[in-house]
XYZ file of C-alpha atoms in Angstrom:
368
model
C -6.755 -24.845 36.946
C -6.449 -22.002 34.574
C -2.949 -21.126 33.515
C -0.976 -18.640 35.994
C -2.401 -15.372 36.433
C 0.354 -12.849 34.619
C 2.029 -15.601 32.330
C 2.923 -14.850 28.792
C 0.148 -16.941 26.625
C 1.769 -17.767 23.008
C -0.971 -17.599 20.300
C -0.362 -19.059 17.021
C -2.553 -16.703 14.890
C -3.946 -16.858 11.968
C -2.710 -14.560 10.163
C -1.459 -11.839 12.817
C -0.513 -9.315 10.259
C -4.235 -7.855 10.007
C -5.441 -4.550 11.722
C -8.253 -6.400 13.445
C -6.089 -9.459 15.345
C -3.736 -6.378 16.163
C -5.874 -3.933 17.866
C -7.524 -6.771 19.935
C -4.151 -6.931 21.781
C -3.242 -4.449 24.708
C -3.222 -0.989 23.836
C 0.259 0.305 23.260
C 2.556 0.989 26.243
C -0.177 -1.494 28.533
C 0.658 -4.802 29.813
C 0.770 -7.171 26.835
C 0.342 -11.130 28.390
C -0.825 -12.061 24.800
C 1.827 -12.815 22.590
C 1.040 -13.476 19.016
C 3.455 -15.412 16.722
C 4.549 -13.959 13.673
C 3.120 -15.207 10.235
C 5.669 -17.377 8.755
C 6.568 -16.042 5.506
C 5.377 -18.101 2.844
C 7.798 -17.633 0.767
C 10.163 -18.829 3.117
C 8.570 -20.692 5.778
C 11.794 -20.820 7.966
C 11.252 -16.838 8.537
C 8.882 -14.536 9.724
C 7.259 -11.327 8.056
C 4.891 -8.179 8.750
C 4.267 -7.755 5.497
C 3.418 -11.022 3.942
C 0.725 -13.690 5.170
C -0.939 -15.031 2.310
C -1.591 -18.118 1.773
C -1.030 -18.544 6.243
C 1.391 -21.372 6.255
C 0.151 -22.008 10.177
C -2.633 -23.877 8.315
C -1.127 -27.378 8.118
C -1.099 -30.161 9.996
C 2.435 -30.443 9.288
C 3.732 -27.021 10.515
C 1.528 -27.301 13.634
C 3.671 -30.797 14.559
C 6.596 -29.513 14.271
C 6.067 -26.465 15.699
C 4.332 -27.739 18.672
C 6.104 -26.313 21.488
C 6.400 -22.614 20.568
C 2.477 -22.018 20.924
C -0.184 -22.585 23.183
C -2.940 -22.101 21.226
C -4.265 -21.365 17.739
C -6.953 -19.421 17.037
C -8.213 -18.490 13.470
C -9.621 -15.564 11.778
C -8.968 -14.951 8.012
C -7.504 -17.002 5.266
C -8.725 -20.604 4.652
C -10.275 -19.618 1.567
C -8.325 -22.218 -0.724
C -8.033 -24.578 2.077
C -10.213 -27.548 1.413
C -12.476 -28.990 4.295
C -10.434 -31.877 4.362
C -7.146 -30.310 4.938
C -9.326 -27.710 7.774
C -9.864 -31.602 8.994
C -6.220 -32.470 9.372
C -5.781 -28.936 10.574
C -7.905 -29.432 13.676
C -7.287 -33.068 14.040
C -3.295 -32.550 14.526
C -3.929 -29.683 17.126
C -6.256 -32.051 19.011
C -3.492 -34.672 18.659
C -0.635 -31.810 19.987
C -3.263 -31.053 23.028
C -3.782 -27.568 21.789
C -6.641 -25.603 22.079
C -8.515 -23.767 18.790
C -10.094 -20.560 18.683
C -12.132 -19.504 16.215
C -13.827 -15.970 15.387
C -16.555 -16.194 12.903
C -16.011 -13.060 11.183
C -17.730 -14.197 8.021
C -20.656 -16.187 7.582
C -20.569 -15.501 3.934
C -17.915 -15.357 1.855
C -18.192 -11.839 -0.081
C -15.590 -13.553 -2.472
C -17.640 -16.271 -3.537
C -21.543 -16.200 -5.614
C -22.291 -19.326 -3.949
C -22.155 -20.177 -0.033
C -21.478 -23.832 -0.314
C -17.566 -23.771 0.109
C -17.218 -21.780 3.141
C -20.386 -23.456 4.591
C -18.266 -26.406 4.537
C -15.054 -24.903 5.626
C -17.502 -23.166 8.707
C -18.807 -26.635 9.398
C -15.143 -28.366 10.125
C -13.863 -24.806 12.451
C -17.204 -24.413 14.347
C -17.632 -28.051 15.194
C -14.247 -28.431 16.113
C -13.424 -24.851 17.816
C -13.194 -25.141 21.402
C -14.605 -21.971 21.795
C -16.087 -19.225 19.191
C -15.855 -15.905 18.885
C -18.072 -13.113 16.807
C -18.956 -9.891 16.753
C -22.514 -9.696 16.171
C -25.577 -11.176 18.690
C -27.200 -11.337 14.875
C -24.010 -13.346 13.885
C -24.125 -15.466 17.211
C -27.851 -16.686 16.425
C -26.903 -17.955 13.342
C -24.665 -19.839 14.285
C -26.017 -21.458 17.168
C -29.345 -22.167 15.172
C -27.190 -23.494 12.146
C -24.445 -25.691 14.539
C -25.654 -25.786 18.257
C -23.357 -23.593 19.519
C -23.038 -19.663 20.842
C -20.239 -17.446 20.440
C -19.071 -15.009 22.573
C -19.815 -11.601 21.284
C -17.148 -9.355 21.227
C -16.947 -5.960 19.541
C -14.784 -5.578 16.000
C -12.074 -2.850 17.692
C -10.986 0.363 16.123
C -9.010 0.235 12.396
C -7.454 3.455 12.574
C -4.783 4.138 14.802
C -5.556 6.060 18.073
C -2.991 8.611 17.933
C -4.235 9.400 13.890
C -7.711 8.503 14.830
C -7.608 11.370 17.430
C -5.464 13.840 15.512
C -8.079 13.202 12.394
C -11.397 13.844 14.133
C -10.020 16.879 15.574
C -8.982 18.149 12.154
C -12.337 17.317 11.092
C -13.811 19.360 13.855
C -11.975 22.378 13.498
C -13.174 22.440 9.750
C -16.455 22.838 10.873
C -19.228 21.569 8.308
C -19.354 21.559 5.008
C -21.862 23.016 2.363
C -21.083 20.182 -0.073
C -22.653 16.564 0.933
C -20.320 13.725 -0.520
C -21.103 10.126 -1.058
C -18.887 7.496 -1.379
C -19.019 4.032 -2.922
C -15.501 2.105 -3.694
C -16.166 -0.682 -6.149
C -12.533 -1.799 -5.324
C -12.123 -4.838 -8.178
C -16.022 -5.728 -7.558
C -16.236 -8.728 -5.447
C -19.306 -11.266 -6.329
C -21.345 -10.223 -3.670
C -21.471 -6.522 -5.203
C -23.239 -7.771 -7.920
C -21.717 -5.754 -10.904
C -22.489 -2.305 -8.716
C -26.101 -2.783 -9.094
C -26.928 -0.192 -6.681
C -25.097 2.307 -8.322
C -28.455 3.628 -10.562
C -30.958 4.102 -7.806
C -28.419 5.679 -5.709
C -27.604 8.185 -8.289
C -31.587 8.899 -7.951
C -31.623 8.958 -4.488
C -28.528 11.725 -4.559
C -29.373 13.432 -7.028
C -32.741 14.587 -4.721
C -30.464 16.005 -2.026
C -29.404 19.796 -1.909
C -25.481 19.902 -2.598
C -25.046 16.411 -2.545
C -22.344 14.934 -5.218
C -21.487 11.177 -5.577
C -18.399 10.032 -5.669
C -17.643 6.283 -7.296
C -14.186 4.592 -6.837
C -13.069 1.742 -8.761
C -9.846 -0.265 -9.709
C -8.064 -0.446 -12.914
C -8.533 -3.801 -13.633
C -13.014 -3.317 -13.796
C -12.666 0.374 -15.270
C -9.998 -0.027 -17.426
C -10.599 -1.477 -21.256
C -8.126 -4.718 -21.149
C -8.044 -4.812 -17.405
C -8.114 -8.344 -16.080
C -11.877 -8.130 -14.795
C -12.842 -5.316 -17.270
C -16.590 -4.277 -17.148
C -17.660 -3.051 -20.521
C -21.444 -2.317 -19.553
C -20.580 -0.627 -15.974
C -17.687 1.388 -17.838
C -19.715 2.908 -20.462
C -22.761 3.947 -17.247
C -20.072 5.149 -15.145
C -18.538 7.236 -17.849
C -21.664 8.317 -19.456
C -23.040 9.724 -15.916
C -19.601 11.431 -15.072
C -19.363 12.741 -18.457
C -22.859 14.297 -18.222
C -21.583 15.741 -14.454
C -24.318 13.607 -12.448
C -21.468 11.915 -10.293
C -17.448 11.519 -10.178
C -15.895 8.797 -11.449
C -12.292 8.149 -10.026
C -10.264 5.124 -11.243
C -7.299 4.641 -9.370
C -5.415 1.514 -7.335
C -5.177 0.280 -4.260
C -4.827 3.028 -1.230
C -2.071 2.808 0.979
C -3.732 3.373 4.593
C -2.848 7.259 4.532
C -4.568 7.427 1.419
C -7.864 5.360 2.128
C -7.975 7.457 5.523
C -7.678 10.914 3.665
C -10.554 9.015 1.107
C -12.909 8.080 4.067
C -12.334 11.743 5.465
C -13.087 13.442 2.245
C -16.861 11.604 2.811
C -19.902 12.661 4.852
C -21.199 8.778 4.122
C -19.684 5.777 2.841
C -22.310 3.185 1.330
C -21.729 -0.459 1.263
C -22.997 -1.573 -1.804
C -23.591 -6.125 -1.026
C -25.704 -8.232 -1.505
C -24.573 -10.377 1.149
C -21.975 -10.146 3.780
C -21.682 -10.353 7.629
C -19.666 -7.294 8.749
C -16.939 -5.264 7.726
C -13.613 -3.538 9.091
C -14.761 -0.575 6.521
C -17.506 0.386 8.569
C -15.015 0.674 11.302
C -12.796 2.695 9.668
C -15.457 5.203 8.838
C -16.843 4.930 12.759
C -12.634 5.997 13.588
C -12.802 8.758 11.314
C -16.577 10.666 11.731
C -17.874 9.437 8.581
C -21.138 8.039 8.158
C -22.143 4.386 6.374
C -25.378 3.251 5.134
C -25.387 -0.291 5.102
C -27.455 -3.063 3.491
C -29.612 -5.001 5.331
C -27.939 -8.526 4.769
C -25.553 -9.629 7.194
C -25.032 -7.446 10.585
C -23.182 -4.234 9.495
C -26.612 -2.338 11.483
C -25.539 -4.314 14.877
C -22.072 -3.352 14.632
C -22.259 0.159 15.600
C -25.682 2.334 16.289
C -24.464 5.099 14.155
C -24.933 3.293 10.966
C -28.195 3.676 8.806
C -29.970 0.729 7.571
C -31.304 0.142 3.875
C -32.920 -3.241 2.418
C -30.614 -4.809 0.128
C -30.196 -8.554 -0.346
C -30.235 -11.049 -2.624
C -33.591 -10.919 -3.616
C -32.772 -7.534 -4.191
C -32.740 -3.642 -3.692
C -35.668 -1.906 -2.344
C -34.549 1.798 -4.041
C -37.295 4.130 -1.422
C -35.430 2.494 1.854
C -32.034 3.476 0.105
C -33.130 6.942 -0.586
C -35.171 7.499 2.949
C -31.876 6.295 4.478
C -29.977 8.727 2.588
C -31.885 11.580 3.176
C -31.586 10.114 7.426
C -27.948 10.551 7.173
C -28.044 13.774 5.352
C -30.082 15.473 7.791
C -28.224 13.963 10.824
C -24.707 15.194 8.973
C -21.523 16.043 10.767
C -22.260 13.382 13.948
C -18.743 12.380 15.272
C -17.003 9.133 15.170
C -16.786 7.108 18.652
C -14.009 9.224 20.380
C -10.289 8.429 21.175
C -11.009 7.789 24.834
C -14.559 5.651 23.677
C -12.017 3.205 21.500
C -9.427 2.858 23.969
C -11.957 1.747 26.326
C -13.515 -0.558 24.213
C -9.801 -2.257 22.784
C -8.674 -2.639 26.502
C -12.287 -4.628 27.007
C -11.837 -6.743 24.168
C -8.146 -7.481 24.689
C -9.182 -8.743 28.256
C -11.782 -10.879 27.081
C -9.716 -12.580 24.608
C -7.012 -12.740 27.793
C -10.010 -14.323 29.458
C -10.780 -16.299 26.974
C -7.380 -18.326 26.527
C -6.845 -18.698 30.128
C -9.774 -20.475 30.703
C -8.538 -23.196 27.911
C -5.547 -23.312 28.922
C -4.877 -25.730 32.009
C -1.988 -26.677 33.930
């Protein structure tokens, strides 16, 4: 028998501090059954925090035995990177042990922090064999994994990233601007994770917008990649970046990390965000840019294409970048400019759907 209809169900969940775990909860001011522990501080594992979840101190066999009887179930998402498969091991082994079920969303099947897949293939291996049940947000993410482990996730949708209330008051100051005669395209290096390949797509892109009436490109990077001395410095794409803004064929903006208002105002500034990787599986980005009315054009690894229907398509992989799909793409988004972002009322919808399957979801683990 499933646990009582209307009881409070105490997730342990790792982390909870993360815009996706927190919008797949009940919509503010809506019944919330779903109660999500705090992430312990790791600084100070006695206390919790809002702020701080790295590394998740959840992820120990020792924490869950002692800590037994203030959840009900775990269920992971994000942040086993430095975990070894054999600690992932004791991980699930002591929650067997403490009769509690594990929940696992397969958000990546690829780490985009790594140039090789072997270490997360093995951390995948020890949560999808021992989940009790799986979670993703792809049907394209599903298949792989049942063809690579035997077993199919449910497929739920990634929710909204921005806020309702901003996402709302956002799209309506986008509307009211009407369009615009200047066509911007956006690509944020950030600190140039591996599976960006040293922003190899940056030259055929330039190409492809430089073919466009009244189309500028825009290229965002950190400090520490665009900066001489910066702790990942990148001498070669430096001196192309700065020779091409230099000569007025794109902007070059070097700056830190946005807070949220700031990355929203950056994603609103853009008629289309591309996603420059090689590999990948999906991304909250893409979401973002869905909440605010911006367009993406995404590479064809991973599933970013199945996420949402708005998004264009171009072939890029690891074998490599096929430059005439990246400029027919562009010129697909250019002429279909100024399409909205799902709606307030279209998210809402959608978050209340996904916070009931998840409701669902631990109930049916959960027995008396």
């Amino acid at each position: 028998m499933g646990r009582a209809e209307g009881s409070n169900i105490r997730v342990a969940s790792v982390p909870h501090s993360q815009v996706y775990i927190r919008h797949t909860g009940a919509v503010p001011g809506e019944r919330n059954p779903v109660v999500r522990l705090p992430d312990p501080d790791p600084r100070n594992p006695g206390q919790s925090t809002e702020a701080t979840w790295w590394p998740p101190v959840m992820l120990d066999a020792g924490w869950i035995r002692e800590n037994a009887d203030s959840f009900d179930l775990m269920h992971i998402h994000f942040g086993f990177d430095a975990i070894s498969p054999q600690d992932l091991q004791a991980v699930t082994d002591e929650l067997k042990a403490q009769g509690k079920p594990l929940v696992y969303t397969v958000h990546d099947l690829r780490n985009p922090h790594h140039l090789t897949p072997e270490a997360h293939d093995a951390q995948l291996g020890v949560l999808i064999s021992a989940a009790d049940a799986l979670i993703t947000l792809t049907p394209g993410a599903a298949a792989v994994v049942e063809r690579r482990w035997g077993r199919r996730p449910q497929v739920l949708p990634h929710p909204h990233v921005v806020d309702l209330e901003e996402l709302e008051r956002r799209q309506a100051v986008r509307l009211a601007a009407g369009p615009r005669e200047e066509f911007r395209v956006g690509v944020h290096l950030k600190s140039l994770r591996p599976n960006m390949m040293e922003g190899a797509i940056l030259p055929d892109l330039l190409d492809a917008v430089e073919q466009l009436p009244g189309a500028v490109l825009q290229v965002n990077g950190h400090p520490d990649i665009l900066t001489p001395g910066g702790d990942k410095y990148r001498p070669e794409l430096h001196r192309w970046l700065s020779e091409a803004a230099a000569a007025g064929r794109l902007e070059l903006h070097v700056r830190d990390y946005f807070d949220e208002p700031q990355l929203w105002d950056y994603l609103s500034s853009l008629d289309v965000s591309v996603l420059p990787y090689r590999f990948g599986t999906h991304s909250g980005w893409l979401e973002a840019c869905t909440d605010l009315g911006t367009a993406v054009l995404a590479p064809s690894c991973g599933f970013y294409a199945q996420q949402r229907a708005g998004v264009t398509e171009f072939v890029h992989n690891e074998d490599g970048l096929d430059a005439q799909s990246l400029a027919n793409g562009l010129k697909q988004v250019h002429a279909a400019r100024n399409r909205p972002g799902m709606s307030r009322a279209e998210r809402t919808a959608e978050r209340r759907m996904v916070a009931a399957a998840h409701e669902e979801l631990y109930r049916s683990l959960l027995t008396d």
